[in-house]
CSV table of C-alpha atoms in Angstrom, one decimal:
chain,number,residue,atom,x,y,z
A,1,MET,CA,-206.7,43.8,4.7
A,2,THR,CA,-205.3,41.0,6.2
A,3,THR,CA,-204.0,37.6,5.1
A,4,MET,CA,-203.5,34.5,7.1
A,5,PRO,CA,-200.7,33.5,8.7
A,6,LYS,CA,-197.9,31.1,6.7
A,7,GLY,CA,-198.3,28.6,9.5
A,8,ASP,CA,-195.0,28.3,10.9
A,9,GLN,CA,-195.4,29.8,14.1
A,10,PRO,CA,-194.5,27.9,17.0
A,11,PRO,CA,-197.5,26.7,18.5
A,12,PRO,CA,-198.1,28.8,22.2
A,13,ALA,CA,-197.6,27.4,25.7
A,14,GLU,CA,-201.0,27.0,27.2
A,15,HIS,CA,-200.2,29.3,30.1
A,16,GLU,CA,-199.4,31.9,27.2
A,17,LEU,CA,-203.1,32.7,26.1
A,18,PRO,CA,-204.6,35.2,28.0
A,19,PRO,CA,-207.0,34.8,30.0
A,20,GLU,CA,-209.1,37.6,28.9
A,21,ILE,CA,-209.1,35.7,25.4
A,22,LEU,CA,-210.4,31.9,27.3
A,23,ASN,CA,-212.9,33.9,29.0
A,24,LYS,CA,-214.9,36.1,26.4
A,25,ARG,CA,-217.9,34.8,24.9
A,26,ILE,CA,-217.3,33.1,21.4
A,27,CYS,CA,-220.4,35.1,20.1
A,28,ASP,CA,-218.5,38.6,21.7
A,29,PHE,CA,-215.7,38.5,19.4
A,30,ASP,CA,-217.9,40.1,16.6
A,31,LEU,CA,-216.4,37.7,14.2
A,32,HIS,CA,-216.5,38.4,10.3
A,33,ILE,CA,-215.4,37.4,7.0
A,34,GLU,CA,-215.7,40.9,5.8
A,35,GLY,CA,-212.8,43.0,6.9
A,36,GLY,CA,-210.7,40.0,8.2
A,37,PRO,CA,-207.8,37.9,7.3
A,38,LEU,CA,-210.6,35.7,5.5
A,39,GLU,CA,-211.5,38.5,3.4
A,40,ASN,CA,-208.7,38.0,1.0
A,41,VAL,CA,-208.3,33.7,0.9
A,42,ILE,CA,-212.0,33.9,-0.1
A,43,GLY,CA,-211.8,35.9,-2.8
A,44,ARG,CA,-209.4,33.7,-4.1
A,45,PHE,CA,-211.4,31.1,-4.3
A,46,ARG,CA,-213.8,32.8,-5.9
A,47,ARG,CA,-211.5,33.5,-8.9
A,48,GLU,CA,-210.9,30.0,-9.0
A,49,LEU,CA,-214.8,28.7,-9.2
A,50,ALA,CA,-214.8,32.0,-11.8
A,51,GLU,CA,-211.7,30.2,-13.9
A,52,ARG,CA,-213.3,27.0,-13.8
A,53,GLY,CA,-216.3,28.4,-15.0
A,54,ILE,CA,-218.4,28.0,-11.9
A,55,THR,CA,-220.1,30.7,-11.9
A,56,LYS,CA,-224.3,29.8,-12.1
A,57,LEU,CA,-223.6,28.9,-8.3
A,58,GLU,CA,-222.7,31.3,-5.6
A,59,PRO,CA,-222.3,29.4,-2.3
A,60,ALA,CA,-222.5,31.4,0.9
A,61,PHE,CA,-219.9,31.8,3.1
A,62,TYR,CA,-220.4,31.7,7.2
A,63,LEU,CA,-217.9,31.7,10.7
A,64,SER,CA,-219.5,28.5,12.9
A,65,ASP,CA,-218.1,26.3,15.1
A,66,GLU,CA,-216.3,24.0,12.5
A,67,TRP,CA,-216.3,23.2,8.7
A,68,GLY,CA,-218.9,21.8,7.1
A,69,VAL,CA,-221.9,22.1,4.4
A,70,PRO,CA,-225.1,21.4,6.1
A,71,ASP,CA,-226.9,18.9,4.3
A,72,GLY,CA,-228.3,19.6,1.0
A,73,THR,CA,-227.6,23.6,1.3
A,74,ALA,CA,-225.3,26.1,-0.7
A,75,ALA,CA,-223.7,27.3,2.0
A,76,ILE,CA,-220.0,26.4,3.6
A,77,ALA,CA,-219.1,27.0,7.2
A,78,ILE,CA,-215.8,27.9,8.2
A,79,PRO,CA,-214.1,27.4,11.6
A,80,PHE,CA,-214.7,31.0,13.9
A,81,TYR,CA,-210.9,30.5,14.9
A,82,LEU,CA,-209.6,31.4,11.5
A,83,ALA,CA,-211.4,35.3,11.6
A,84,ASP,CA,-209.0,35.8,14.6
A,85,GLU,CA,-205.8,35.6,15.4
A,86,ARG,CA,-206.3,35.1,18.5
A,87,LEU,CA,-208.4,32.9,18.4
A,88,ARG,CA,-206.7,30.3,15.7
A,89,ARG,CA,-203.6,30.8,18.7
A,90,VAL,CA,-205.8,29.1,21.1
A,91,GLN,CA,-207.0,26.5,18.7
A,92,GLN,CA,-203.2,25.5,17.9
A,93,ALA,CA,-202.7,25.2,21.8
A,94,ARG,CA,-205.7,23.6,22.9
A,95,SER,CA,-206.6,20.9,19.9
A,96,GLY,CA,-203.5,20.7,18.2
A,97,VAL,CA,-204.8,20.9,15.2
A,98,VAL,CA,-205.3,24.0,13.0
A,99,GLU,CA,-208.0,23.1,10.3
A,100,GLY,CA,-206.5,26.2,7.6
A,101,LYS,CA,-203.4,26.4,8.9
A,102,ASP,CA,-202.8,29.4,6.2
A,103,ASP,CA,-204.0,30.7,2.6
A,104,GLU,CA,-203.0,27.3,0.8
A,105,ASP,CA,-204.4,25.1,3.4
A,106,ILE,CA,-207.6,26.9,3.6
A,107,LEU,CA,-208.1,26.6,-0.2
A,108,ARG,CA,-207.6,22.7,0.0
A,109,TYR,CA,-210.6,22.5,2.7
A,110,LEU,CA,-212.6,25.0,0.4
A,111,ARG,CA,-212.4,23.2,-2.7
A,112,HIS,CA,-213.6,20.2,-0.5
A,113,GLU,CA,-216.3,21.7,0.8
A,114,MET,CA,-217.2,23.0,-2.0
A,115,GLY,CA,-217.8,19.6,-3.7
A,116,HIS,CA,-220.7,19.0,-1.2
A,117,VAL,CA,-222.2,21.9,-2.5
A,118,VAL,CA,-222.1,20.9,-6.3
A,119,ASN,CA,-223.5,17.4,-5.4
A,120,TYR,CA,-226.1,19.1,-3.4
A,121,ALA,CA,-227.1,22.3,-5.6
A,122,TYR,CA,-227.5,19.7,-8.8
A,123,ARG,CA,-228.2,16.6,-7.1
A,124,LEU,CA,-225.9,15.1,-9.1
A,125,TYR,CA,-225.8,12.2,-6.0
A,126,GLU,CA,-229.5,10.8,-7.8
A,127,ASP,CA,-227.1,10.4,-11.4
A,128,ASN,CA,-226.7,6.5,-12.0
A,129,ASP,CA,-223.1,6.9,-13.0
A,130,TRP,CA,-222.6,8.9,-9.8
A,131,THR,CA,-223.2,6.1,-7.6
A,132,ALA,CA,-222.0,3.3,-9.8
A,133,LEU,CA,-218.6,5.1,-9.0
A,134,PHE,CA,-219.1,6.5,-5.9
A,135,GLY,CA,-221.9,4.6,-4.1
A,136,PRO,CA,-225.2,5.4,-2.6
A,137,MET,CA,-225.6,8.7,-0.8
A,138,SER,CA,-228.0,6.2,1.5
A,139,ARG,CA,-224.8,4.9,3.1
A,140,PRO,CA,-224.9,5.1,6.8
A,141,TYR,CA,-222.9,7.7,8.0
A,142,THR,CA,-220.5,6.0,10.5
A,143,ASP,CA,-217.9,7.4,13.6
A,144,GLU,CA,-215.3,5.0,12.2
A,145,TYR,CA,-214.2,4.5,9.1
A,146,ARG,CA,-211.6,1.8,7.8
A,147,SER,CA,-208.9,3.5,5.5
A,148,VAL,CA,-207.0,1.4,2.7
A,149,PRO,CA,-203.6,2.8,2.4
A,150,PHE,CA,-202.8,3.9,-1.3
A,151,SER,CA,-205.7,2.6,-2.3
A,152,PRO,CA,-206.0,3.4,-6.2
A,153,ALA,CA,-209.9,3.6,-6.1
A,154,PHE,CA,-209.9,7.2,-4.1
A,155,VAL,CA,-208.1,10.3,-4.8
A,156,ARG,CA,-205.8,12.1,-2.1
A,157,HIS,CA,-206.8,15.7,-0.8
A,158,LEU,CA,-207.2,16.2,2.7
A,159,PRO,CA,-205.5,14.2,5.5
A,160,GLY,CA,-206.4,11.1,6.4
A,161,ASN,CA,-207.7,9.0,3.3
A,162,TYR,CA,-210.4,11.4,3.6
A,163,ALA,CA,-212.4,10.0,0.5
A,164,GLN,CA,-212.5,6.6,1.5
A,165,LYS,CA,-215.6,8.1,4.7
A,166,HIS,CA,-218.6,8.2,2.4
A,167,PRO,CA,-219.9,8.5,-1.2
A,168,ASP,CA,-220.2,12.0,-0.2
A,169,ASP,CA,-216.6,12.4,0.4
A,170,ASP,CA,-215.3,10.6,-2.3
A,171,TRP,CA,-216.8,13.1,-5.0
A,172,ALA,CA,-215.7,16.1,-2.9
A,173,GLU,CA,-212.4,14.9,-2.5
A,174,THR,CA,-212.2,14.1,-6.0
A,175,PHE,CA,-213.7,17.5,-7.2
A,176,ALA,CA,-211.2,19.2,-5.0
A,177,VAL,CA,-208.5,17.6,-6.5
A,178,TRP,CA,-210.3,18.3,-10.1
A,179,MET,CA,-210.3,21.9,-9.4
A,180,THR,CA,-207.2,22.7,-7.4
A,181,PRO,CA,-205.1,24.7,-10.0
A,182,GLY,CA,-202.3,23.2,-12.0
A,183,SER,CA,-202.9,19.5,-10.2
A,184,ASP,CA,-201.5,17.4,-13.0
A,185,TRP,CA,-204.5,14.9,-12.3
A,186,THR,CA,-204.1,12.7,-15.6
A,187,THR,CA,-200.5,12.1,-14.6
A,188,ARG,CA,-200.9,11.5,-10.8
A,189,TYR,CA,-203.7,9.1,-11.8
A,190,GLN,CA,-202.8,7.0,-14.1
A,191,ASP,CA,-201.9,4.2,-13.0
A,192,ALA,CA,-204.7,4.4,-10.5
A,193,SER,CA,-207.9,3.6,-13.1
A,194,THR,CA,-211.0,3.9,-10.7
A,195,ALA,CA,-209.8,7.4,-9.5
A,196,LEU,CA,-208.6,8.4,-12.6
A,197,ALA,CA,-212.4,7.6,-14.1
A,198,LYS,CA,-213.8,9.3,-10.8
A,199,LEU,CA,-211.8,12.2,-12.2
A,200,LEU,CA,-212.9,11.9,-15.6
A,201,TYR,CA,-216.6,11.7,-14.5
A,202,CYS,CA,-215.9,14.9,-12.2
A,203,GLU,CA,-214.6,16.9,-15.4
A,204,ARG,CA,-217.7,16.1,-17.9
A,205,VAL,CA,-220.3,16.5,-15.6
A,206,MET,CA,-218.7,19.8,-14.7
A,207,THR,CA,-218.4,20.4,-18.4
A,208,ASP,CA,-222.2,19.6,-18.5
A,209,ILE,CA,-223.0,21.3,-15.5
A,210,LYS,CA,-221.2,24.7,-15.4
A,211,ASP,CA,-224.3,26.7,-17.7
A,212,ARG,CA,-226.9,25.7,-15.9
A,213,GLU,CA,-228.8,27.1,-13.1
A,214,PRO,CA,-228.8,25.0,-9.7
A,215,TYR,CA,-231.4,22.8,-8.5
A,216,VAL,CA,-230.5,24.0,-4.7
A,217,VAL,CA,-229.1,28.0,-4.2
A,218,HIS,CA,-231.0,28.0,-0.3
A,219,ALA,CA,-228.1,29.0,2.7
A,220,ASP,CA,-229.6,27.3,5.5
A,221,ILE,CA,-226.8,28.6,8.3
A,222,ASP,CA,-226.0,25.9,10.9
A,223,THR,CA,-224.8,27.3,14.2
A,224,ASP,CA,-223.8,31.0,13.3
A,225,VAL,CA,-220.7,32.1,15.3
A,226,HIS,CA,-222.9,35.0,16.4
A,227,GLU,CA,-225.1,31.8,18.1
A,228,ILE,CA,-222.3,30.1,20.1
A,229,HIS,CA,-222.6,31.6,24.0
A,230,LYS,CA,-219.8,29.6,25.5
A,231,THR,CA,-216.9,31.1,26.3
A,232,VAL,CA,-213.8,30.2,24.6
A,233,ALA,CA,-212.6,27.7,27.3
A,234,GLN,CA,-215.8,26.4,27.6
A,235,PHE,CA,-215.6,25.4,23.9
A,236,TYR,CA,-212.3,23.8,24.3
A,237,ASP,CA,-212.9,22.0,27.8
A,238,GLU,CA,-216.0,20.4,26.6
A,239,GLY,CA,-214.6,19.1,24.0
A,240,GLU,CA,-215.7,19.9,21.1
A,241,ILE,CA,-213.0,20.5,18.7
A,242,LYS,CA,-210.3,17.9,19.5
A,243,GLY,CA,-207.4,16.4,17.0
A,244,VAL,CA,-203.9,15.6,15.7
A,245,ALA,CA,-201.6,17.9,14.3
A,246,LEU,CA,-200.7,16.1,11.0
A,247,PRO,CA,-198.1,17.4,9.0
A,248,LEU,CA,-199.6,18.7,5.4
A,249,SER,CA,-196.2,16.9,3.6
A,250,LEU,CA,-197.5,13.6,5.2
A,251,ASP,CA,-200.2,13.9,1.7
A,252,GLY,CA,-203.2,12.2,3.5
A,253,ASP,CA,-201.6,8.1,2.5
A,254,LEU,CA,-198.9,8.3,5.5
A,255,SER,CA,-201.4,10.6,7.9
A,256,GLY,CA,-203.6,7.5,7.3
A,257,ILE,CA,-200.7,5.3,8.4
A,258,PHE,CA,-199.4,6.9,11.4
A,259,PHE,CA,-202.3,9.0,12.6
A,260,SER,CA,-205.7,8.5,14.0
A,261,VAL,CA,-207.6,11.5,12.2
A,262,PRO,CA,-210.5,12.9,14.9
A,263,GLY,CA,-211.1,16.0,13.2
A,264,ALA,CA,-210.0,16.0,9.7
A,265,SER,CA,-212.3,17.7,7.5
A,266,ARG,CA,-215.0,17.5,10.2
A,267,ARG,CA,-218.4,18.3,8.0
A,268,ARG,CA,-222.2,19.6,9.6
A,269,ARG,CA,-224.4,16.8,8.6
A,270,SER,CA,-227.6,15.7,9.9
A,271,ARG,CA,-226.6,12.5,10.7
A,272,PRO,CA,-223.4,12.2,12.6
A,273,HIS,CA,-220.2,13.3,11.5
A,274,GLY,CA,-217.2,10.8,11.4
A,275,LYS,CA,-214.9,11.4,14.1
A,276,SER,CA,-212.2,9.4,14.2
A,277,LEU,CA,-210.3,6.4,11.2
A,278,ILE,CA,-209.7,3.2,11.7
A,279,LEU,CA,-206.1,1.9,9.3
A,280,ASP,CA,-207.0,-1.3,7.4
A,281,PRO,CA,-203.8,-2.9,5.8
A,282,ALA,CA,-205.4,-6.2,5.2
A,283,ALA,CA,-208.0,-4.6,3.0
């Protein structure tokens, strides 16, 4: 059984990408989570859930064209290229960013996506306290969003100040920080009263619901990898995944200052998913 690479390998040049890989249809790779490089990290994530007392809600995992959680479901889509080292290297060369460059990075994305699953499964967005802290779920999703660097109102987890995109993502990022093992968030956000209030709410609500059966358990699959009939070259040539490499050490705020983030944690939704960030230094 294999694990994900450490993420420190140099990106391959375009001419180093084998034509037999580029010209092969994605569905013909016969990609699976079980028995592949993702199996171990998914196992780690399941153990994290159990350690956090999340035992009544079991998300489904499947391979798709990007990270995501279909609206109102308990299913987490994982980028297909993470299931095969050859495709991961194509992603790195053609897109410039691997959202899940190693096991630790994959866990970061899984924790975020699990936040969406929890929100939908327990319909937290219907709670008045949730809305008061994070905002209404009905707020429009736009292709671009303005980010305030170092805002004390939001946690920082994924690159690009992603918590500032939409209330649903604000919750998902808050949940991810709360769920991260060893995360000393009470100290880290002690001088950020609004972000801390969101984390304390998360801790309280997760304690309240951990023994409850979820309202939503169905796992609707959206764009399963075996339904992607394009070749690898077609997939990238048509611009379905674009991105900017973001050093993980920049930790969200700095990446929001210096980079546009076209693909940070793209999430499959019935409404369009945001593709870019605009810095708002005056906000």
